[in-house]
């Protein structure tokens, strides 16, 4: 008999959709994949070469559990330069990807009786990581007209004496919107007043558009920094998803607890990947700008093309690499004897009939939307949008 803990959770629905699309591809079906959550760029050569050098130098043994000092120092410098945040080395822990970082935070902070506020739409792993630690996710809806930023009134209504933390993600996966400073300051003020932690997932920090400046909620006030655990990593900024490097910066006691948890579970992140991460953070940064500019172009194309499809509307997002269009106007429509009752039905219809893979909004806590990743070529975007338009036109 499995533990009660695992009976509560489900596999990541984004990875499940991706697996289904890949399965069809393996059968020779030409699937356009808008489901992916990773950059379609190769890791830059200078970073690869740093890893190759690490191997050739024999840097292939255990390292300190929470990461090597040169990497912690590179992270400290990055937080100072990019975010205006000052930390000490013992306030940093490096883990096997930001997802692992978030999991360690969940283990260190949440327990039975705790409530953790999660604004929806949310990244799929947040609620399940809370459940895995026997705490209760408290989902609070946000609105497209607010660019999916959590309003202080909505947050205030969800706070109870059991509130342990809030998990924020800016820029957001799946909505593609970044929070502005005022919205973050209002949330931080409530966290200070009601004494709960802020977990701030900033993995898409480098991907912002239209002149938007990324703001870390930890930087809005010293009181905010004291109760924030900043989460970041290299997967999205430097196209390093497979290398598995993420990190946290936060209060010493929490970082120490996370390091202890890691010492009893994974030990250190891969030695070679750590060397690559030092190069990613301290080497030339041109790549980030090139990738960002390409995503920006695709974003404009995709959002305009989606808005041209009757029944689909999409407010132009300003971050990450996702479009999150509203599709609920299509619900109730039919194709043959197939009725589109919600976002999963629509996603399955588009996958099976149009061979376009994307993720149903229900997986992110809002059934009125679907998520399309534009981390794919312009050619694929054109082909995929044409297919979606044709398939939607078949609905009546
Ligand atoms: C991709 C992603 C992560 C995880 O990144 P890894 O470092 O590869 O584990 C975390 N949060 C969000 C919102 C993401 O989209």
mmCIF file of C-alpha atoms in Angstrom, residues 48 59 66 122 136 194 226 312 320 350 390:
data_model
loop_
_atom_site.group_PDB
_atom_site.id
_atom_site.type_symbol
_atom_site.label_atom_id
_atom_site.label_comp_id
_atom_site.label_asym_id
_atom_site.label_seq_id
_atom_site.Cartn_x
_atom_site.Cartn_y
_atom_site.Cartn_z
ATOM 1 C CA UNK A 48 29.276 23.836 -22.530
ATOM 2 C CA UNK A 59 36.079 18.062 -11.213
ATOM 3 C CA UNK A 66 24.682 23.484 -0.970
ATOM 4 C CA UNK A 122 -0.419 28.712 -11.084
ATOM 5 C CA UNK A 136 -3.220 22.714 2.376
ATOM 6 C CA UNK A 194 0.138 38.828 8.982
ATOM 7 C CA UNK A 226 13.478 39.101 5.685
ATOM 8 C CA UNK A 312 -10.250 33.057 -29.002
ATOM 9 C CA UNK A 320 8.109 34.345 -20.038
ATOM 10 C CA UNK A 350 -6.677 20.056 -31.069
ATOM 11 C CA UNK A 390 -8.994 25.400 -39.200
#
